[in-house]
Short mmCIF file of C-alpha atoms in Angstrom, two decimals:
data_model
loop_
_atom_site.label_atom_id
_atom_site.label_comp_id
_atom_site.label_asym_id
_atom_site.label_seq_id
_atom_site.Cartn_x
_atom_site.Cartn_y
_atom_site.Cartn_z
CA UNK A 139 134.40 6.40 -48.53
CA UNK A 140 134.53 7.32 -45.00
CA UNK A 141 135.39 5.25 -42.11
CA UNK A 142 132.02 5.87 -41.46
CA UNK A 143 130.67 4.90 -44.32
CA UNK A 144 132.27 1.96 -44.50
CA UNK A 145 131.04 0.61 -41.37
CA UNK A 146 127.48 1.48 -42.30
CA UNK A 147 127.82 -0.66 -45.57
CA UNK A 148 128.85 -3.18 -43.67
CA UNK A 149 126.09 -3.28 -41.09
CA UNK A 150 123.50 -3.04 -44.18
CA UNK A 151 125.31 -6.00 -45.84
CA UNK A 152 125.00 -8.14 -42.75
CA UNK A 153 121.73 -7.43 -42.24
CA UNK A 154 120.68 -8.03 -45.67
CA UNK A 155 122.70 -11.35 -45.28
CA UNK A 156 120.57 -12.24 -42.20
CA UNK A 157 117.78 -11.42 -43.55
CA UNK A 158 118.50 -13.75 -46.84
CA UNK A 159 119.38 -16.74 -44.38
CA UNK A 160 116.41 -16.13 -42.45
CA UNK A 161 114.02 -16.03 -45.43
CA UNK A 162 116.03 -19.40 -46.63
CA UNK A 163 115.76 -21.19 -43.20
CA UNK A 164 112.26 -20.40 -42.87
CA UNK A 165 111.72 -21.99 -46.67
CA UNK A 166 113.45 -24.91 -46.01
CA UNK A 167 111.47 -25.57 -42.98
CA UNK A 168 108.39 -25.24 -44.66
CA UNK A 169 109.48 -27.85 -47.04
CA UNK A 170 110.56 -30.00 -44.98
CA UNK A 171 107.06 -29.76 -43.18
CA UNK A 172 105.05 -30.10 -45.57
CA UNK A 173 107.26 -33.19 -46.84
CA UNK A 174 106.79 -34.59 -43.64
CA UNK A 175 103.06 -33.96 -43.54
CA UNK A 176 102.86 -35.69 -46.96
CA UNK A 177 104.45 -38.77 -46.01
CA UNK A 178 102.81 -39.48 -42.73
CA UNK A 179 99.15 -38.30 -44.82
CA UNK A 180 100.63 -41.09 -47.20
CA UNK A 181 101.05 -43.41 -44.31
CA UNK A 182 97.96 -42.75 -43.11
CA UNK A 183 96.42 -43.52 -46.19
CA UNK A 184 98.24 -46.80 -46.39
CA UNK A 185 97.67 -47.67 -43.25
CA UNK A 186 93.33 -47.08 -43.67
CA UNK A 187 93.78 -49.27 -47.41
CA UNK A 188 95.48 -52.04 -45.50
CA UNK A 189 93.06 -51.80 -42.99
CA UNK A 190 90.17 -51.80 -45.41
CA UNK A 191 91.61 -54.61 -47.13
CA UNK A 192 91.46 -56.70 -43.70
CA UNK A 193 88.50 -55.50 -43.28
CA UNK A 194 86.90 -56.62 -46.85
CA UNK A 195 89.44 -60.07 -46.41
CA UNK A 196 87.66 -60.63 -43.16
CA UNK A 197 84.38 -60.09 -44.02
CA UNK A 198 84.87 -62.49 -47.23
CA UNK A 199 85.93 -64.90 -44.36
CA UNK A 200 82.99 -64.24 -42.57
CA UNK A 201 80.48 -64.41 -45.59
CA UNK A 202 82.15 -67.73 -46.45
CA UNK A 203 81.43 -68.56 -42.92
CA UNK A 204 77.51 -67.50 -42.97
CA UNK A 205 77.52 -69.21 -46.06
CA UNK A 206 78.01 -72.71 -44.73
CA UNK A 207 76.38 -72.02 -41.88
CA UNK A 208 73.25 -70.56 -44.08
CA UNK A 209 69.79 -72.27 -44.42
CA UNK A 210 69.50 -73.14 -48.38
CA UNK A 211 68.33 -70.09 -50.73
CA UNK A 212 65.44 -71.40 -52.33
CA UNK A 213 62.73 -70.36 -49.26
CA UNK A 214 60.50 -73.52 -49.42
CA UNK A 215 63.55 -75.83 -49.40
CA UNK A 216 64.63 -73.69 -46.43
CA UNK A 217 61.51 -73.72 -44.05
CA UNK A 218 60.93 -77.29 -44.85
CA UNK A 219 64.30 -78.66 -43.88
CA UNK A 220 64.57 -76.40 -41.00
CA UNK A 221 60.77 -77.25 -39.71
CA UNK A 222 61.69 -80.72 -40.01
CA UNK A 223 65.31 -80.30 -37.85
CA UNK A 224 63.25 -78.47 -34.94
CA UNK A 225 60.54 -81.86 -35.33
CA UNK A 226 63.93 -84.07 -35.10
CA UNK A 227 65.12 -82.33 -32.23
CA UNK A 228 61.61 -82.20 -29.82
CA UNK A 229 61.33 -86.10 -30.37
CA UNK A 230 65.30 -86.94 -29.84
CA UNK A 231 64.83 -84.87 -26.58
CA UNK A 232 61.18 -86.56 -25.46
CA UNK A 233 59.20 -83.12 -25.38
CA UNK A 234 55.79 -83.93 -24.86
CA UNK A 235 52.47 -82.74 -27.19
CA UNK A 236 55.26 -80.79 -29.22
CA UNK A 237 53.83 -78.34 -31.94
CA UNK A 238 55.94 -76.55 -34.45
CA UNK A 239 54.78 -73.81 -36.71
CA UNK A 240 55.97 -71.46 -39.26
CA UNK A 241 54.98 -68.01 -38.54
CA UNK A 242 57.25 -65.86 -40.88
CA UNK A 243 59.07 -65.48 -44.00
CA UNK A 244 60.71 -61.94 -44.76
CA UNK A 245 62.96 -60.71 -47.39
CA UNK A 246 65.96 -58.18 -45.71
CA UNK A 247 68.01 -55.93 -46.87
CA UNK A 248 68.30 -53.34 -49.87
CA UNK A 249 68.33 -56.15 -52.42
CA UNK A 250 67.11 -58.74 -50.54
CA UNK A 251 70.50 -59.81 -49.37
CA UNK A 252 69.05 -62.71 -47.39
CA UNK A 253 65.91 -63.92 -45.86
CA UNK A 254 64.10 -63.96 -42.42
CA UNK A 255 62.29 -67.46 -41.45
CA UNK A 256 60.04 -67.40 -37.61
CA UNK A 257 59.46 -70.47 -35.72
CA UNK A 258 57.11 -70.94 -32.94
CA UNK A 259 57.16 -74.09 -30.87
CA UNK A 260 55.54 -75.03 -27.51
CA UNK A 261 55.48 -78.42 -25.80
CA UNK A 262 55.53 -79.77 -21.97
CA UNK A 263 59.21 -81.46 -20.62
CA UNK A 264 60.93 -81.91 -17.46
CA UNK A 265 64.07 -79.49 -16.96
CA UNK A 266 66.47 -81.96 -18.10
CA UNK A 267 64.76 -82.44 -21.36
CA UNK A 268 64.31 -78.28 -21.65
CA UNK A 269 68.11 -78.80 -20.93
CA UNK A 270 68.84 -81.25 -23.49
CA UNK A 271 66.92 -79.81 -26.02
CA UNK A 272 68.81 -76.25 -25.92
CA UNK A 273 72.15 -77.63 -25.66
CA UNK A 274 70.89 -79.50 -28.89
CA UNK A 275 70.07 -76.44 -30.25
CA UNK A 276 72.88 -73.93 -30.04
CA UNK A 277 75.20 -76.98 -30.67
CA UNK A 278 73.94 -76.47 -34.14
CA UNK A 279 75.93 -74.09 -36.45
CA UNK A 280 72.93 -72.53 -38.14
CA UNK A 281 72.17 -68.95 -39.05
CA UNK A 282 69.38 -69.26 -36.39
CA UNK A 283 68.49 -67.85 -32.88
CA UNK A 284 65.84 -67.92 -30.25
CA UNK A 285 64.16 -65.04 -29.73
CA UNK A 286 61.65 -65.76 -27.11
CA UNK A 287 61.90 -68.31 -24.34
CA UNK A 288 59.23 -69.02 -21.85
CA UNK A 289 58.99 -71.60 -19.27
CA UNK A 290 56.24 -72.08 -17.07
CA UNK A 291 55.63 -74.63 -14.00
CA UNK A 292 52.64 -76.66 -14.87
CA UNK A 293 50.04 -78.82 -12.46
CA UNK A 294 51.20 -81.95 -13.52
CA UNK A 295 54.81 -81.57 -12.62
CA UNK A 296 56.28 -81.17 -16.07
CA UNK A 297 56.96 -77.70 -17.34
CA UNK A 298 55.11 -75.54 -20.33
CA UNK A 299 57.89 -74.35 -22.95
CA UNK A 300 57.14 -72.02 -25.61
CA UNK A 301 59.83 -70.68 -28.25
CA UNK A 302 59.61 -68.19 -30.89
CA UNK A 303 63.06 -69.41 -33.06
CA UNK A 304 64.97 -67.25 -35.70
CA UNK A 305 66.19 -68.56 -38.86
CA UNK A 306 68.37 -66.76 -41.49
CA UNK A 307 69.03 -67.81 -45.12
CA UNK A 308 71.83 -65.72 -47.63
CA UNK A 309 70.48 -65.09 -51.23
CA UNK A 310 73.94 -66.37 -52.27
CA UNK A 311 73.89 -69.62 -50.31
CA UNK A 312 73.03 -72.82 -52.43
CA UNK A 313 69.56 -73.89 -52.99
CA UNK A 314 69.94 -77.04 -50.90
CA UNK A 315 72.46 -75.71 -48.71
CA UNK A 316 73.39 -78.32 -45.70
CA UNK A 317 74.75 -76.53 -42.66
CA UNK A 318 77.95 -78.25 -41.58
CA UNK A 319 77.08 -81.37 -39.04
CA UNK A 320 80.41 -80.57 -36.91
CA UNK A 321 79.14 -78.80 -32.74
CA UNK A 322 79.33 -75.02 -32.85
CA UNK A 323 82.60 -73.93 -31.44
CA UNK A 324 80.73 -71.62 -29.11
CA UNK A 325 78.47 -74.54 -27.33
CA UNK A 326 80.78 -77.42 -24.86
CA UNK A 327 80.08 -80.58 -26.18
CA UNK A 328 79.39 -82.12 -22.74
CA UNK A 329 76.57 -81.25 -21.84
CA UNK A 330 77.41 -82.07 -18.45
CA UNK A 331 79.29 -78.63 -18.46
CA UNK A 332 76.11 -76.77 -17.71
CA UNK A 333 74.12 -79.45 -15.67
CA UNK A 334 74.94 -78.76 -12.42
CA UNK A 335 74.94 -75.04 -12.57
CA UNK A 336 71.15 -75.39 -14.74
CA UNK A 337 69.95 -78.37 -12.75
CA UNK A 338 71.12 -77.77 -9.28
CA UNK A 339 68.60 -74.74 -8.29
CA UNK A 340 65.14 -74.24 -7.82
CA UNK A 341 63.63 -71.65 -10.62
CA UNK A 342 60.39 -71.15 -9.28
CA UNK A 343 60.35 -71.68 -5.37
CA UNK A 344 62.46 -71.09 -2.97
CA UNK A 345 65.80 -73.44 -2.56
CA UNK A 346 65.01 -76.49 -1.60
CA UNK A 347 65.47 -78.40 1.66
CA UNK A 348 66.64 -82.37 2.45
CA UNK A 349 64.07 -84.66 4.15
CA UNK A 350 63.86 -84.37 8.10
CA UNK A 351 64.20 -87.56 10.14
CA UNK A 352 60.79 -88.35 12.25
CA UNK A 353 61.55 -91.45 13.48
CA UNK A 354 63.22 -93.91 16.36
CA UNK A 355 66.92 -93.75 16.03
CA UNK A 356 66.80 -97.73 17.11
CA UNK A 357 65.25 -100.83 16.15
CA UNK A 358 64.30 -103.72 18.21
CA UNK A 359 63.68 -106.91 16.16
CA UNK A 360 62.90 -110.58 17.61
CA UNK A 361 65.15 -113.56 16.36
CA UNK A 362 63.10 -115.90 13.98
CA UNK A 363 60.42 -113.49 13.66
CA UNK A 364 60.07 -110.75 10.83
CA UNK A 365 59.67 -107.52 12.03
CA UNK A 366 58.95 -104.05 9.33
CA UNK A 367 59.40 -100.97 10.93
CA UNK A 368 58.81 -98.02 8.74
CA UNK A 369 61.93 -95.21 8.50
CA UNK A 370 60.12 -91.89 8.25
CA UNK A 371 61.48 -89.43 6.57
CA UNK A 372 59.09 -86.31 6.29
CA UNK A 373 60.11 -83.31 3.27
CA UNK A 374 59.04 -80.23 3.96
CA UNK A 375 58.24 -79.06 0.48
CA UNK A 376 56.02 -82.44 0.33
CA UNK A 377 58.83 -84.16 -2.12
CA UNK A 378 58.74 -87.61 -2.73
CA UNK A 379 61.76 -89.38 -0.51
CA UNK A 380 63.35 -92.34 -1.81
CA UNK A 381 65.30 -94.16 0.65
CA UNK A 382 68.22 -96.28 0.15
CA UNK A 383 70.92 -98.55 2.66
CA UNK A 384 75.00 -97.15 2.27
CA UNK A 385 77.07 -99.51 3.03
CA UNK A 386 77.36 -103.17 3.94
CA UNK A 387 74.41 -104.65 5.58
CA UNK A 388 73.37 -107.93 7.12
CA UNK A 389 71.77 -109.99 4.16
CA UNK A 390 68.19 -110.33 6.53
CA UNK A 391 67.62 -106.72 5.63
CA UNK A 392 65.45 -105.04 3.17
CA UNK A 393 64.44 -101.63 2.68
CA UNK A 394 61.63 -101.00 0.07
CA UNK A 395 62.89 -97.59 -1.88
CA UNK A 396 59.84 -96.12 -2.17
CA UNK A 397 57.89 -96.56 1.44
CA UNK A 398 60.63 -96.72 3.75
CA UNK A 399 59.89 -99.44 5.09
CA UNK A 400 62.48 -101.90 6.81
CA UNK A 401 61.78 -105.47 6.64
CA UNK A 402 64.15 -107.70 9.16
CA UNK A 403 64.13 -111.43 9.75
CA UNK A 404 67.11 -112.33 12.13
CA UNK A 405 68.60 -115.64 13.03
CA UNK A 406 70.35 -114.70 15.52
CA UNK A 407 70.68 -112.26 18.55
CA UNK A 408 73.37 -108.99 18.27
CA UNK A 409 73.48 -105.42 17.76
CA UNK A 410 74.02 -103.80 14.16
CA UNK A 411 75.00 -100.19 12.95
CA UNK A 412 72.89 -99.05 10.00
CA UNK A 413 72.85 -95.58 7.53
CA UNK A 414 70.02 -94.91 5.86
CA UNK A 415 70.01 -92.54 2.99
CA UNK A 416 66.90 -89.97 2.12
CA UNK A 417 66.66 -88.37 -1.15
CA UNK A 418 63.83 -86.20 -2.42
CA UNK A 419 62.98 -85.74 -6.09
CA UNK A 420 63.07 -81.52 -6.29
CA UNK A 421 65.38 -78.94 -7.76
CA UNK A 422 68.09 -79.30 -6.73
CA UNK A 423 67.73 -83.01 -4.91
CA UNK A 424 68.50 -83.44 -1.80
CA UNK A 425 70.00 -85.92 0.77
CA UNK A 426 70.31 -86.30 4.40
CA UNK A 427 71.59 -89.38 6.02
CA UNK A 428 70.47 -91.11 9.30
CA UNK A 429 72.35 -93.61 11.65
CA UNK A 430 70.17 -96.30 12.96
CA UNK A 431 71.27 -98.93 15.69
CA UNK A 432 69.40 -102.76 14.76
CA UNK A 433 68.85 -104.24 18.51
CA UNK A 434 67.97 -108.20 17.87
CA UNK A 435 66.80 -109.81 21.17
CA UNK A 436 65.57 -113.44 22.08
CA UNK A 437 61.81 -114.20 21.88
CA UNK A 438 59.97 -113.23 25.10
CA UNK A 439 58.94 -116.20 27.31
CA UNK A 440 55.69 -117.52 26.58
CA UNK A 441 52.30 -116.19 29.13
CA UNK A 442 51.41 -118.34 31.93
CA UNK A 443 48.04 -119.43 30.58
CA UNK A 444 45.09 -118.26 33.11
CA UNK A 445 43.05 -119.82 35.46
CA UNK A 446 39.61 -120.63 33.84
CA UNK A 447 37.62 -118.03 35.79
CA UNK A 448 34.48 -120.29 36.96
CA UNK A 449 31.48 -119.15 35.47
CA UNK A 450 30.12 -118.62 38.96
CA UNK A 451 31.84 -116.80 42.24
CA UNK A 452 30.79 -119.06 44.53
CA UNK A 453 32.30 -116.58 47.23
CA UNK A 454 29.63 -114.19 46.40
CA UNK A 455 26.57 -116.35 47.39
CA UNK A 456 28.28 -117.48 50.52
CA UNK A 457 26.54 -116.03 53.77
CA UNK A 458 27.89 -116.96 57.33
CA UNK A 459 24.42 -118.22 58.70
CA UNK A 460 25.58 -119.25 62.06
CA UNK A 461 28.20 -119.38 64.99
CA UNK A 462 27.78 -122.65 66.81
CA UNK A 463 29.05 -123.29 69.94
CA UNK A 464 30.87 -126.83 70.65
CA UNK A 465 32.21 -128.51 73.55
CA UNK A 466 35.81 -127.11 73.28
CA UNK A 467 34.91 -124.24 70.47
CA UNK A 468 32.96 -121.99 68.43
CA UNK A 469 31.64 -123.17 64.55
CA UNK A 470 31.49 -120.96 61.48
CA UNK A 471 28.46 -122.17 59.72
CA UNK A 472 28.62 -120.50 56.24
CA UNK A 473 26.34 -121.75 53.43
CA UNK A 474 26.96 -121.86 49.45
CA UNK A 475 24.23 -121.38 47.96
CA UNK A 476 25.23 -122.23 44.59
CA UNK A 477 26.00 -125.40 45.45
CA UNK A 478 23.48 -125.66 48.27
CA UNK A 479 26.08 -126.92 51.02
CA UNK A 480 26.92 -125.49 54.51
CA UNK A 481 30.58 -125.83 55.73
CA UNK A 482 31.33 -125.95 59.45
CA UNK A 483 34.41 -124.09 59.80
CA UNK A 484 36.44 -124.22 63.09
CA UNK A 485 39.76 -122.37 63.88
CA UNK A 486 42.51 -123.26 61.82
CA UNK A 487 40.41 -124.71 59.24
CA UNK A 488 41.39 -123.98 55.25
CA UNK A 489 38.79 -123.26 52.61
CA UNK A 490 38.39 -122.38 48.76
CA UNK A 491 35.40 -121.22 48.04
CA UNK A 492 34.71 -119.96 44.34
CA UNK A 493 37.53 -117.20 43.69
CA UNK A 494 38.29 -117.18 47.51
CA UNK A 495 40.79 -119.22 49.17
CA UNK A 496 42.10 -118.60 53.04
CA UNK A 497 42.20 -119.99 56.60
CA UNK A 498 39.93 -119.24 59.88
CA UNK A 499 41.50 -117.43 62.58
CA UNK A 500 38.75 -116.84 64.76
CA UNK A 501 35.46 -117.71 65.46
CA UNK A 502 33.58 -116.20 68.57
CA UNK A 503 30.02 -116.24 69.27
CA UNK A 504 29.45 -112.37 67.64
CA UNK A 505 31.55 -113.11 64.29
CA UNK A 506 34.18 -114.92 62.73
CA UNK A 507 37.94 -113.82 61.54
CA UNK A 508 39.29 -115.26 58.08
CA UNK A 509 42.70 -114.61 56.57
CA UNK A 510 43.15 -114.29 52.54
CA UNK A 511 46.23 -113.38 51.11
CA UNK A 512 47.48 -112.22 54.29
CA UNK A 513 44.79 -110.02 54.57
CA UNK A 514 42.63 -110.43 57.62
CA UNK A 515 38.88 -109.67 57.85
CA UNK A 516 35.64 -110.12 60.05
CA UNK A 517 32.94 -112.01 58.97
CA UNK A 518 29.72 -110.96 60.91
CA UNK A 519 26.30 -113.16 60.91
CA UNK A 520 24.54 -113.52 57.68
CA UNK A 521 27.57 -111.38 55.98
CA UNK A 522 28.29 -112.11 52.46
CA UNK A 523 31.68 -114.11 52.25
CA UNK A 524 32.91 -112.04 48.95
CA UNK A 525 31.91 -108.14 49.97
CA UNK A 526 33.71 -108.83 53.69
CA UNK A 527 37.01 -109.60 51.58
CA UNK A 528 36.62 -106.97 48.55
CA UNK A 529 36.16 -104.25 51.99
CA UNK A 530 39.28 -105.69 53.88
CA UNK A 531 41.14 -105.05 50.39
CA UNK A 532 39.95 -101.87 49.46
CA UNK A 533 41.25 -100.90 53.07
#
């Protein structure tokens, strides 16, 4: 064999050789793939059997769950006792002219797995009761629902309710099945969890506003002497205010709740701070509060009584009928009719006559000056005493 040769052999050997590990490589690999893609599709299998047994161990949980929380199998037993729990609950809760009905019964499922019961009830209640009467409700662990809800404001104040209620009862639950009596782990047990944010708006209207203060921010009183004054309040959705005192007040103080009205009967004379509260009945209620200042003062002094006005002015049938002439002077001759005397008047003389009381300044032979009240006036002949003085005032 050539030199040659020889090296051709040997490059057909190694080739062959290459070829042989190639071809066992590439076999290996494949084994080892599809090894590997048997054990994860083996995992994979596990791994969905576990999950199915979870699955079936959960839903045996569950069933055993829906099973206490069933109503009983045997259908008249079930819309009895259930018909009788809504009664129970619209009377614990005070809703008015309550009515409860049945209104279906339906088999479910392909072999009548469990059945449907339908409810309808309708009564009139304030919000808290509606309130009440729901927390009530989902508190208890049935298999039960409510379907329809409907509230509606009515004229009197109170509000219409009207449910249509759900009610589910497993073929495999016992005939007289009683649902466990422990709250629903899906309801708080204070109820007072979900007043505020329930009670504390206005469903229908818009939200509402506090009272508005109409009033005199002070109030006089007299010692001895009881006084009411009313505190007005006025709420502009037409609310009714009830009115209360904060704080310490004197014990002569009363404030009726409902009128507003402030009764005071002080024994003695001061000066008092007081806060009134106003609080209207709507959704939400609302309260404003008003400072007041209580001003007690002495009793005013009594009236001068009056002058018994005489039945008749004899000013105005006084006439001056003459001007006499005397030795040293002139005389005012001036007649009262009423009383059918003449006075003779000379300077410097006083007189009251009827309403009239003043002095004579003057007396010449044309007329005659008086003076009443420091008001000065001419009396002519056969002038009336009373029109001469109501002309000198008037000027």
């Amino acid at each position: 064999m050539t030199q040659r040769e020889r090296f051709l052999a040997i490059a057909v050997g190694g080739l062959m050789l290459a070829i042989g590990l190639q071809w066992a490589f590439t076999k290996h690999r494949a084994a080892v793939k599809q090894r590997t893609n048997l054990i994860t599709s083996l995992e994979q299998q596990k791994q969905r059997l576990q999950e199915e047994l979870l699955q079936g161990a959960y839903s045996d949980r569950q069933m055993g769950e829906y099973l206490v929380r069933s109503l009983p199998s045997d259908a008249e037993r079930a819309k009895s006792d259930y018909q009788k729990w809504l009664l129970d609950l619209v009377q614990a809760n005070g809703i008015a002219n309550a009515v409860i009905d049945p209104t279906t019964s339906i088999p479910m499922g392909d072999r009548d797995e469990f059945a449907y019961y339908g409810f309808s009830l309708a009564g009139k209640a304030t919000l808290p009761q509606v309130l009440a009467l729901l927390h009530e409700f989902y508190s208890k662990d049935y298999l039960h629902r409510i379907r329809k809800f409907n509230v509606t404001p009515a004229k009197t104040g109170d509000l219409t309710l009207k449910m249509d209620v759900d009610g589910i009862a497993l073929k495999s639950a016992p005939k007289a099945n009683e649902p466990s009596k422990q709250i629903s782990w899906k309801v708080n047990s204070e109820i007072a969890e979900y007043r505020d944010a329930v009670l504390n708006r206005n469903f229908f209207s818009p939200p509402n506003e506090p009272p508005k203060f109409d009033g005199n921010k002070q109030v006089d009183a007299i010692v001895g002497k009881e006084t009411r004054t009313d505190i007005k309040f006025n709420d502009p959705e037409g609310h009714q205010v009830n009115y209360t005192l904060v704080g310490n007040s004197p014990d002569f103080i009363e404030l009726d709740s409902r009128t507003g009205s402030l009764k005071v009967n002080p024994t003695a004379t001061g000066k008092h701070d007081l806060l009134v509260r106003a609080t209207d009945n709507g959704y939400p209620s609302r309260s404003v509060e008003q400072p007041l200042t209580l001003v007690i003062n002495d009793p005013p002094p009594p009236p001068e009584p009056e002058k018994p006005k005489p039945e008749f002015d004899d000013a105005k049938q006084t006439v001056l009928t003459g001007l006499v002439q005397g030795r040293d002077d002139w005389t005012a001759w001036m007649n009262v009719r009423t009383r059918g005397e003449t006075l003779k008047l000379r300077v410097g003389d006083g007189f009251e006559i009827g309403s009239l009381k003043g002095t004579v300044i003057e007396v010449t032979q044309r007329f005659a000056v008086l003076e009443i009240d420091g008001r000065r006036f001419t009396l002519l002949p056969s002038g009336n005493l009373a029109d001469a003085a109501k002309s000198a005032q008037d000027d």
